[in-house]
Amino acid sequence: GTLEWDAPKGTWVLLRIGYAANGRRNHPASDRGVGLEVDKLSAAAVGRCFDGYIGKVAKMCGIDPSSDPRGRAGFNNTLVDSYEVGGQNWTQGFEREFAARAGYDIRPYLPAFAGYLVDDADTTERFFTDFRRVVSALFVENYADEMARLCRKAGILFSCECYGNFVTDEVRWGWNVDLPMGEFWAVNPDIERREAPQDWMAPPADGL
């Protein structure tokens, strides 16, 4: 594009700021199950993803949403694993959500994302605190809470490992989960020392 601007005298830095999908794909997954990550800050996007995948499976299985899934054998819940595909910090209309939740316009503070201080360090840090708070709220409301609502509407439970490398309140993340879950890895330190990194889970010949 072009810029027409009668600039006052001085030294200026011009920033062109936008947003784009980060292109991250889900993993691990089957060959035919690999695809782009859903926009987890958008309830509409989460709904479309659910309807096109989990909702279809529930209907194909003939699940009656009015029945109690806890007493049902077979497919009775869907699991969201720990979040490990990297962060997300924007969605369509985020500037409106930020203004409504933080109480001020985000646009004057956008240079902070390029490493510039806006007014001063304290003001910039307070902006980032508000920004992370809004991202966290959108994640738990539009993804975690929405997944729980959609699962119950479809007649299945929502199980979730409510943690990962995402800027959010992990306790709040798990409020509406039917089956909160976790995981741990049992590591043999002798194996870890003597094996290549990709082989450290392989047991030695004499067992663990």
PDB file of C-alpha atoms in Angstrom:
ATOM      1  CA  GLY A   1       0.000   0.000   0.000  1.00  0.00           C
ATOM      2  CA  THR A   2       0.892   3.668   0.055  1.00  0.00           C
ATOM      3  CA  LEU A   3       0.954   6.277   2.760  1.00  0.00           C
ATOM      4  CA  GLU A   4       0.174   9.948   2.212  1.00  0.00           C
ATOM      5  CA  TRP A   5       1.176  11.954   5.265  1.00  0.00           C
ATOM      6  CA  ASP A   6       2.274  15.511   5.847  1.00  0.00           C
ATOM      7  CA  ALA A   7       4.720  14.552   8.579  1.00  0.00           C
ATOM      8  CA  PRO A   8       5.819  17.113  11.157  1.00  0.00           C
ATOM      9  CA  LYS A   9       9.542  17.696  11.436  1.00  0.00           C
ATOM     10  CA  GLY A  10      11.370  15.054  13.393  1.00  0.00           C
ATOM     11  CA  THR A  11      12.462  11.424  13.264  1.00  0.00           C
ATOM     12  CA  TRP A  12       9.674   8.914  12.737  1.00  0.00           C
ATOM     13  CA  VAL A  13       9.335   5.145  12.729  1.00  0.00           C
ATOM     14  CA  LEU A  14       6.534   3.835  10.510  1.00  0.00           C
ATOM     15  CA  LEU A  15       5.037   0.512  11.544  1.00  0.00           C
ATOM     16  CA  ARG A  16       2.733  -1.588   9.397  1.00  0.00           C
ATOM     17  CA  ILE A  17       0.911  -3.926  11.769  1.00  0.00           C
ATOM     18  CA  GLY A  18      -1.382  -6.819  10.947  1.00  0.00           C
ATOM     19  CA  TYR A  19      -2.165 -10.377  11.979  1.00  0.00           C
ATOM     20  CA  ALA A  20      -2.168 -13.758  10.270  1.00  0.00           C
ATOM     21  CA  ALA A  21      -2.744 -17.421  11.088  1.00  0.00           C
ATOM     22  CA  ASN A  22       0.373 -19.051  12.513  1.00  0.00           C
ATOM     23  CA  GLY A  23      -0.124 -22.199  10.425  1.00  0.00           C
ATOM     24  CA  ARG A  24       0.246 -24.611  13.349  1.00  0.00           C
ATOM     25  CA  ARG A  25      -1.140 -28.112  12.871  1.00  0.00           C
ATOM     26  CA  ASN A  26      -2.334 -30.574  15.479  1.00  0.00           C
ATOM     27  CA  HIS A  27       0.020 -33.308  16.661  1.00  0.00           C
ATOM     28  CA  PRO A  28       0.311 -36.165  17.268  1.00  0.00           C
ATOM     29  CA  ALA A  29      -2.473 -37.310  14.986  1.00  0.00           C
ATOM     30  CA  SER A  30      -3.311 -39.990  12.447  1.00  0.00           C
ATOM     31  CA  ASP A  31      -2.400 -39.292   8.833  1.00  0.00           C
ATOM     32  CA  ARG A  32      -5.965 -38.299   7.960  1.00  0.00           C
ATOM     33  CA  GLY A  33      -6.488 -36.486  11.260  1.00  0.00           C
ATOM     34  CA  VAL A  34      -3.846 -33.807  10.763  1.00  0.00           C
ATOM     35  CA  GLY A  35      -5.097 -30.298  10.150  1.00  0.00           C
ATOM     36  CA  LEU A  36      -4.824 -26.676  11.147  1.00  0.00           C
ATOM     37  CA  GLU A  37      -5.393 -25.772  14.788  1.00  0.00           C
ATOM     38  CA  VAL A  38      -8.771 -24.192  15.498  1.00  0.00           C
ATOM     39  CA  ASP A  39      -8.969 -20.532  16.517  1.00  0.00           C
ATOM     40  CA  LYS A  40      -9.262 -21.049  20.268  1.00  0.00           C
ATOM     41  CA  LEU A  41     -10.222 -17.446  20.977  1.00  0.00           C
ATOM     42  CA  SER A  42     -13.365 -17.663  18.832  1.00  0.00           C
ATOM     43  CA  ALA A  43     -16.487 -19.519  20.017  1.00  0.00           C
ATOM     44  CA  ALA A  44     -17.819 -19.520  16.440  1.00  0.00           C
ATOM     45  CA  ALA A  45     -14.670 -21.213  15.122  1.00  0.00           C
ATOM     46  CA  VAL A  46     -14.695 -23.773  17.937  1.00  0.00           C
ATOM     47  CA  GLY A  47     -18.342 -24.514  17.174  1.00  0.00           C
ATOM     48  CA  ARG A  48     -17.643 -25.115  13.481  1.00  0.00           C
ATOM     49  CA  CYS A  49     -14.738 -27.406  14.345  1.00  0.00           C
ATOM     50  CA  PHE A  50     -16.865 -29.366  16.824  1.00  0.00           C
ATOM     51  CA  ASP A  51     -19.778 -29.760  14.418  1.00  0.00           C
ATOM     52  CA  GLY A  52     -17.472 -30.961  11.651  1.00  0.00           C
ATOM     53  CA  TYR A  53     -15.711 -33.589  13.748  1.00  0.00           C
ATOM     54  CA  ILE A  54     -16.822 -34.607  17.252  1.00  0.00           C
ATOM     55  CA  GLY A  55     -20.456 -33.722  16.649  1.00  0.00           C
ATOM     56  CA  LYS A  56     -20.521 -35.870  13.524  1.00  0.00           C
ATOM     57  CA  VAL A  57     -19.018 -38.836  15.383  1.00  0.00           C
ATOM     58  CA  ALA A  58     -21.596 -38.507  18.161  1.00  0.00           C
ATOM     59  CA  LYS A  59     -24.430 -38.518  15.634  1.00  0.00           C
ATOM     60  CA  MET A  60     -22.949 -41.473  13.721  1.00  0.00           C
ATOM     61  CA  CYS A  61     -22.803 -43.413  16.989  1.00  0.00           C
ATOM     62  CA  GLY A  62     -26.480 -42.682  17.568  1.00  0.00           C
ATOM     63  CA  ILE A  63     -25.884 -41.011  20.931  1.00  0.00           C
ATOM     64  CA  ASP A  64     -28.996 -39.792  22.689  1.00  0.00           C
ATOM     65  CA  PRO A  65     -28.123 -36.411  24.241  1.00  0.00           C
ATOM     66  CA  SER A  66     -30.770 -36.951  26.927  1.00  0.00           C
ATOM     67  CA  SER A  67     -29.079 -40.091  28.304  1.00  0.00           C
ATOM     68  CA  ASP A  68     -26.433 -40.033  31.042  1.00  0.00           C
ATOM     69  CA  PRO A  69     -23.004 -40.544  29.402  1.00  0.00           C
ATOM     70  CA  ARG A  70     -21.480 -41.748  32.689  1.00  0.00           C
ATOM     71  CA  GLY A  71     -23.331 -45.005  32.450  1.00  0.00           C
ATOM     72  CA  ARG A  72     -22.705 -45.535  28.756  1.00  0.00           C
ATOM     73  CA  ALA A  73     -20.188 -48.005  27.414  1.00  0.00           C
ATOM     74  CA  GLY A  74     -18.110 -47.104  24.391  1.00  0.00           C
ATOM     75  CA  PHE A  75     -17.910 -43.513  23.169  1.00  0.00           C
ATOM     76  CA  ASN A  76     -18.957 -41.323  26.085  1.00  0.00           C
ATOM     77  CA  ASN A  77     -16.483 -38.424  26.142  1.00  0.00           C
ATOM     78  CA  THR A  78     -13.944 -36.468  24.159  1.00  0.00           C
ATOM     79  CA  LEU A  79     -10.460 -35.632  25.427  1.00  0.00           C
ATOM     80  CA  VAL A  80      -8.584 -32.406  24.859  1.00  0.00           C
ATOM     81  CA  ASP A  81      -4.927 -33.135  25.505  1.00  0.00           C
ATOM     82  CA  SER A  82      -2.434 -30.746  27.068  1.00  0.00           C
ATOM     83  CA  TYR A  83      -1.847 -27.635  24.964  1.00  0.00           C
ATOM     84  CA  GLU A  84       1.514 -27.990  23.214  1.00  0.00           C
ATOM     85  CA  VAL A  85       1.250 -26.299  19.807  1.00  0.00           C
ATOM     86  CA  GLY A  86       2.348 -22.797  20.771  1.00  0.00           C
ATOM     87  CA  GLY A  87       0.464 -19.689  21.762  1.00  0.00           C
ATOM     88  CA  GLN A  88      -2.220 -17.614  20.088  1.00  0.00           C
ATOM     89  CA  ASN A  89      -2.630 -13.907  20.753  1.00  0.00           C
ATOM     90  CA  TRP A  90      -5.192 -12.552  18.303  1.00  0.00           C
ATOM     91  CA  THR A  91      -8.513 -13.333  16.682  1.00  0.00           C
ATOM     92  CA  GLN A  92     -10.898 -11.492  14.400  1.00  0.00           C
ATOM     93  CA  GLY A  93     -12.486  -8.650  16.388  1.00  0.00           C
ATOM     94  CA  PHE A  94      -9.957  -8.892  19.212  1.00  0.00           C
ATOM     95  CA  GLU A  95      -9.598  -5.107  19.307  1.00  0.00           C
ATOM     96  CA  ARG A  96     -13.284  -4.797  20.191  1.00  0.00           C
ATOM     97  CA  GLU A  97     -13.048  -7.469  22.863  1.00  0.00           C
ATOM     98  CA  PHE A  98     -10.001  -5.769  24.346  1.00  0.00           C
ATOM     99  CA  ALA A  99     -11.748  -2.401  24.512  1.00  0.00           C
ATOM    100  CA  ALA A 100     -14.804  -3.938  26.173  1.00  0.00           C
ATOM    101  CA  ARG A 101     -12.811  -5.909  28.735  1.00  0.00           C
ATOM    102  CA  ALA A 102      -9.850  -3.621  29.428  1.00  0.00           C
ATOM    103  CA  GLY A 103     -11.702  -0.327  29.053  1.00  0.00           C
ATOM    104  CA  TYR A 104      -9.421   1.373  26.532  1.00  0.00           C
ATOM    105  CA  ASP A 105      -8.357   1.275  22.884  1.00  0.00           C
ATOM    106  CA  ILE A 106      -5.584  -1.178  22.049  1.00  0.00           C
ATOM    107  CA  ARG A 107      -4.400   0.631  18.923  1.00  0.00           C
ATOM    108  CA  PRO A 108      -2.073   3.207  20.537  1.00  0.00           C
ATOM    109  CA  TYR A 109      -0.296   0.308  22.270  1.00  0.00           C
ATOM    110  CA  LEU A 110       0.338  -1.865  19.211  1.00  0.00           C
ATOM    111  CA  PRO A 111       3.957  -0.624  18.847  1.00  0.00           C
ATOM    112  CA  ALA A 112       4.694  -2.501  22.089  1.00  0.00           C
ATOM    113  CA  PHE A 113       4.468  -5.747  20.104  1.00  0.00           C
ATOM    114  CA  ALA A 114       7.394  -4.534  17.982  1.00  0.00           C
ATOM    115  CA  GLY A 115       9.501  -3.892  21.083  1.00  0.00           C
ATOM    116  CA  TYR A 116       8.778  -0.189  21.587  1.00  0.00           C
ATOM    117  CA  LEU A 117       7.863   1.410  24.894  1.00  0.00           C
ATOM    118  CA  VAL A 118       4.554   3.245  24.841  1.00  0.00           C
ATOM    119  CA  ASP A 119       4.910   6.285  27.136  1.00  0.00           C
ATOM    120  CA  ASP A 120       7.201   4.416  29.556  1.00  0.00           C
ATOM    121  CA  ALA A 121       8.148   0.939  30.774  1.00  0.00           C
ATOM    122  CA  ASP A 122       5.515   0.867  33.528  1.00  0.00           C
ATOM    123  CA  THR A 123       2.685   1.830  31.160  1.00  0.00           C
ATOM    124  CA  THR A 124       3.813  -0.739  28.615  1.00  0.00           C
ATOM    125  CA  GLU A 125       4.010  -3.516  31.206  1.00  0.00           C
ATOM    126  CA  ARG A 126       0.541  -2.658  32.502  1.00  0.00           C
ATOM    127  CA  PHE A 127      -0.750  -2.875  28.941  1.00  0.00           C
ATOM    128  CA  PHE A 128       0.804  -6.323  28.498  1.00  0.00           C
ATOM    129  CA  THR A 129      -0.816  -7.436  31.764  1.00  0.00           C
ATOM    130  CA  ASP A 130      -4.227  -6.346  30.450  1.00  0.00           C
ATOM    131  CA  PHE A 131      -3.512  -7.958  27.092  1.00  0.00           C
ATOM    132  CA  ARG A 132      -2.631 -11.329  28.643  1.00  0.00           C
ATOM    133  CA  ARG A 133      -5.697 -11.137  30.881  1.00  0.00           C
ATOM    134  CA  VAL A 134      -7.990 -10.633  27.879  1.00  0.00           C
ATOM    135  CA  VAL A 135      -6.329 -13.461  25.909  1.00  0.00           C
ATOM    136  CA  SER A 136      -6.753 -15.743  28.928  1.00  0.00           C
ATOM    137  CA  ALA A 137     -10.425 -14.830  29.333  1.00  0.00           C
ATOM    138  CA  LEU A 138     -11.195 -15.454  25.658  1.00  0.00           C
ATOM    139  CA  PHE A 139      -9.421 -18.805  25.769  1.00  0.00           C
ATOM    140  CA  VAL A 140     -11.330 -20.158  28.759  1.00  0.00           C
ATOM    141  CA  GLU A 141     -14.700 -18.729  27.685  1.00  0.00           C
ATOM    142  CA  ASN A 142     -14.610 -19.348  23.935  1.00  0.00           C
ATOM    143  CA  TYR A 143     -12.644 -22.599  23.929  1.00  0.00           C
ATOM    144  CA  ALA A 144     -12.738 -24.486  27.234  1.00  0.00           C
ATOM    145  CA  ASP A 145     -16.219 -23.390  28.327  1.00  0.00           C
ATOM    146  CA  GLU A 146     -17.584 -23.670  24.788  1.00  0.00           C
ATOM    147  CA  MET A 147     -16.172 -27.187  24.369  1.00  0.00           C
ATOM    148  CA  ALA A 148     -17.840 -28.219  27.627  1.00  0.00           C
ATOM    149  CA  ARG A 149     -21.165 -26.756  26.487  1.00  0.00           C
ATOM    150  CA  LEU A 150     -20.982 -28.399  23.050  1.00  0.00           C
ATOM    151  CA  CYS A 151     -20.040 -31.790  24.493  1.00  0.00           C
ATOM    152  CA  ARG A 152     -22.996 -31.758  26.897  1.00  0.00           C
ATOM    153  CA  LYS A 153     -25.330 -30.665  24.117  1.00  0.00           C
ATOM    154  CA  ALA A 154     -24.115 -33.647  22.051  1.00  0.00           C
ATOM    155  CA  GLY A 155     -24.600 -36.009  24.997  1.00  0.00           C
ATOM    156  CA  ILE A 156     -20.952 -36.706  25.825  1.00  0.00           C
ATOM    157  CA  LEU A 157     -18.584 -35.717  28.620  1.00  0.00           C
ATOM    158  CA  PHE A 158     -15.683 -33.301  28.277  1.00  0.00           C
ATOM    159  CA  SER A 159     -12.343 -34.556  29.577  1.00  0.00           C
ATOM    160  CA  CYS A 160      -9.318 -32.285  29.437  1.00  0.00           C
ATOM    161  CA  GLU A 161      -5.708 -31.915  30.523  1.00  0.00           C
ATOM    162  CA  CYS A 162      -6.015 -28.303  31.617  1.00  0.00           C
ATOM    163  CA  TYR A 163      -2.475 -27.080  31.176  1.00  0.00           C
ATOM    164  CA  GLY A 164       0.100 -26.270  28.518  1.00  0.00           C
ATOM    165  CA  ASN A 165       2.188 -23.484  27.036  1.00  0.00           C
ATOM    166  CA  PHE A 166      -0.608 -20.957  26.707  1.00  0.00           C
ATOM    167  CA  VAL A 167      -1.148 -17.631  28.479  1.00  0.00           C
ATOM    168  CA  THR A 168      -4.185 -18.485  30.586  1.00  0.00           C
ATOM    169  CA  ASP A 169      -5.428 -19.257  34.082  1.00  0.00           C
ATOM    170  CA  GLU A 170      -5.188 -23.046  34.174  1.00  0.00           C
ATOM    171  CA  VAL A 171      -7.463 -23.329  37.236  1.00  0.00           C
ATOM    172  CA  ARG A 172     -10.159 -21.309  35.457  1.00  0.00           C
ATOM    173  CA  TRP A 173      -9.507 -23.398  32.344  1.00  0.00           C
ATOM    174  CA  GLY A 174     -10.714 -26.497  34.166  1.00  0.00           C
ATOM    175  CA  TRP A 175     -13.810 -25.099  35.879  1.00  0.00           C
ATOM    176  CA  ASN A 176     -16.336 -26.641  33.494  1.00  0.00           C
ATOM    177  CA  VAL A 177     -14.464 -29.828  32.646  1.00  0.00           C
ATOM    178  CA  ASP A 178     -16.310 -33.055  33.507  1.00  0.00           C
ATOM    179  CA  LEU A 179     -13.146 -35.152  33.783  1.00  0.00           C
ATOM    180  CA  PRO A 180     -10.017 -33.095  34.623  1.00  0.00           C
ATOM    181  CA  MET A 181      -6.928 -35.085  33.767  1.00  0.00           C
ATOM    182  CA  GLY A 182      -3.155 -34.935  33.924  1.00  0.00           C
ATOM    183  CA  GLU A 183      -0.102 -36.923  32.949  1.00  0.00           C
ATOM    184  CA  PHE A 184       3.409 -37.682  34.068  1.00  0.00           C
ATOM    185  CA  TRP A 185       6.425 -39.315  32.493  1.00  0.00           C
ATOM    186  CA  ALA A 186       8.415 -41.997  34.330  1.00  0.00           C
ATOM    187  CA  VAL A 187      12.070 -41.501  33.404  1.00  0.00           C
ATOM    188  CA  ASN A 188      14.932 -43.850  34.186  1.00  0.00           C
ATOM    189  CA  PRO A 189      17.948 -41.528  34.684  1.00  0.00           C
ATOM    190  CA  ASP A 190      20.386 -44.262  33.592  1.00  0.00           C
ATOM    191  CA  ILE A 191      18.597 -44.546  30.250  1.00  0.00           C
ATOM    192  CA  GLU A 192      18.481 -40.777  29.837  1.00  0.00           C
ATOM    193  CA  ARG A 193      22.236 -40.531  30.285  1.00  0.00           C
ATOM    194  CA  ARG A 194      23.337 -43.303  27.968  1.00  0.00           C
ATOM    195  CA  GLU A 195      20.766 -43.217  25.159  1.00  0.00           C
ATOM    196  CA  ALA A 196      20.251 -40.714  22.350  1.00  0.00           C
ATOM    197  CA  PRO A 197      17.436 -38.210  23.070  1.00  0.00           C
ATOM    198  CA  GLN A 198      14.980 -39.925  20.746  1.00  0.00           C
ATOM    199  CA  ASP A 199      15.589 -43.281  22.476  1.00  0.00           C
ATOM    200  CA  TRP A 200      15.439 -42.277  26.157  1.00  0.00           C
ATOM    201  CA  MET A 201      12.029 -43.891  26.658  1.00  0.00           C
ATOM    202  CA  ALA A 202      13.266 -47.280  25.422  1.00  0.00           C
ATOM    203  CA  PRO A 203      13.844 -49.702  28.375  1.00  0.00           C
ATOM    204  CA  PRO A 204      17.267 -51.332  28.777  1.00  0.00           C
ATOM    205  CA  ALA A 205      17.703 -55.029  28.037  1.00  0.00           C
ATOM    206  CA  ASP A 206      17.502 -55.961  31.741  1.00  0.00           C
ATOM    207  CA  GLY A 207      14.257 -54.004  32.232  1.00  0.00           C
ATOM    208  CA  LEU A 208      13.464 -50.879  34.237  1.00  0.00           C
TER     209      LEU A 208
END
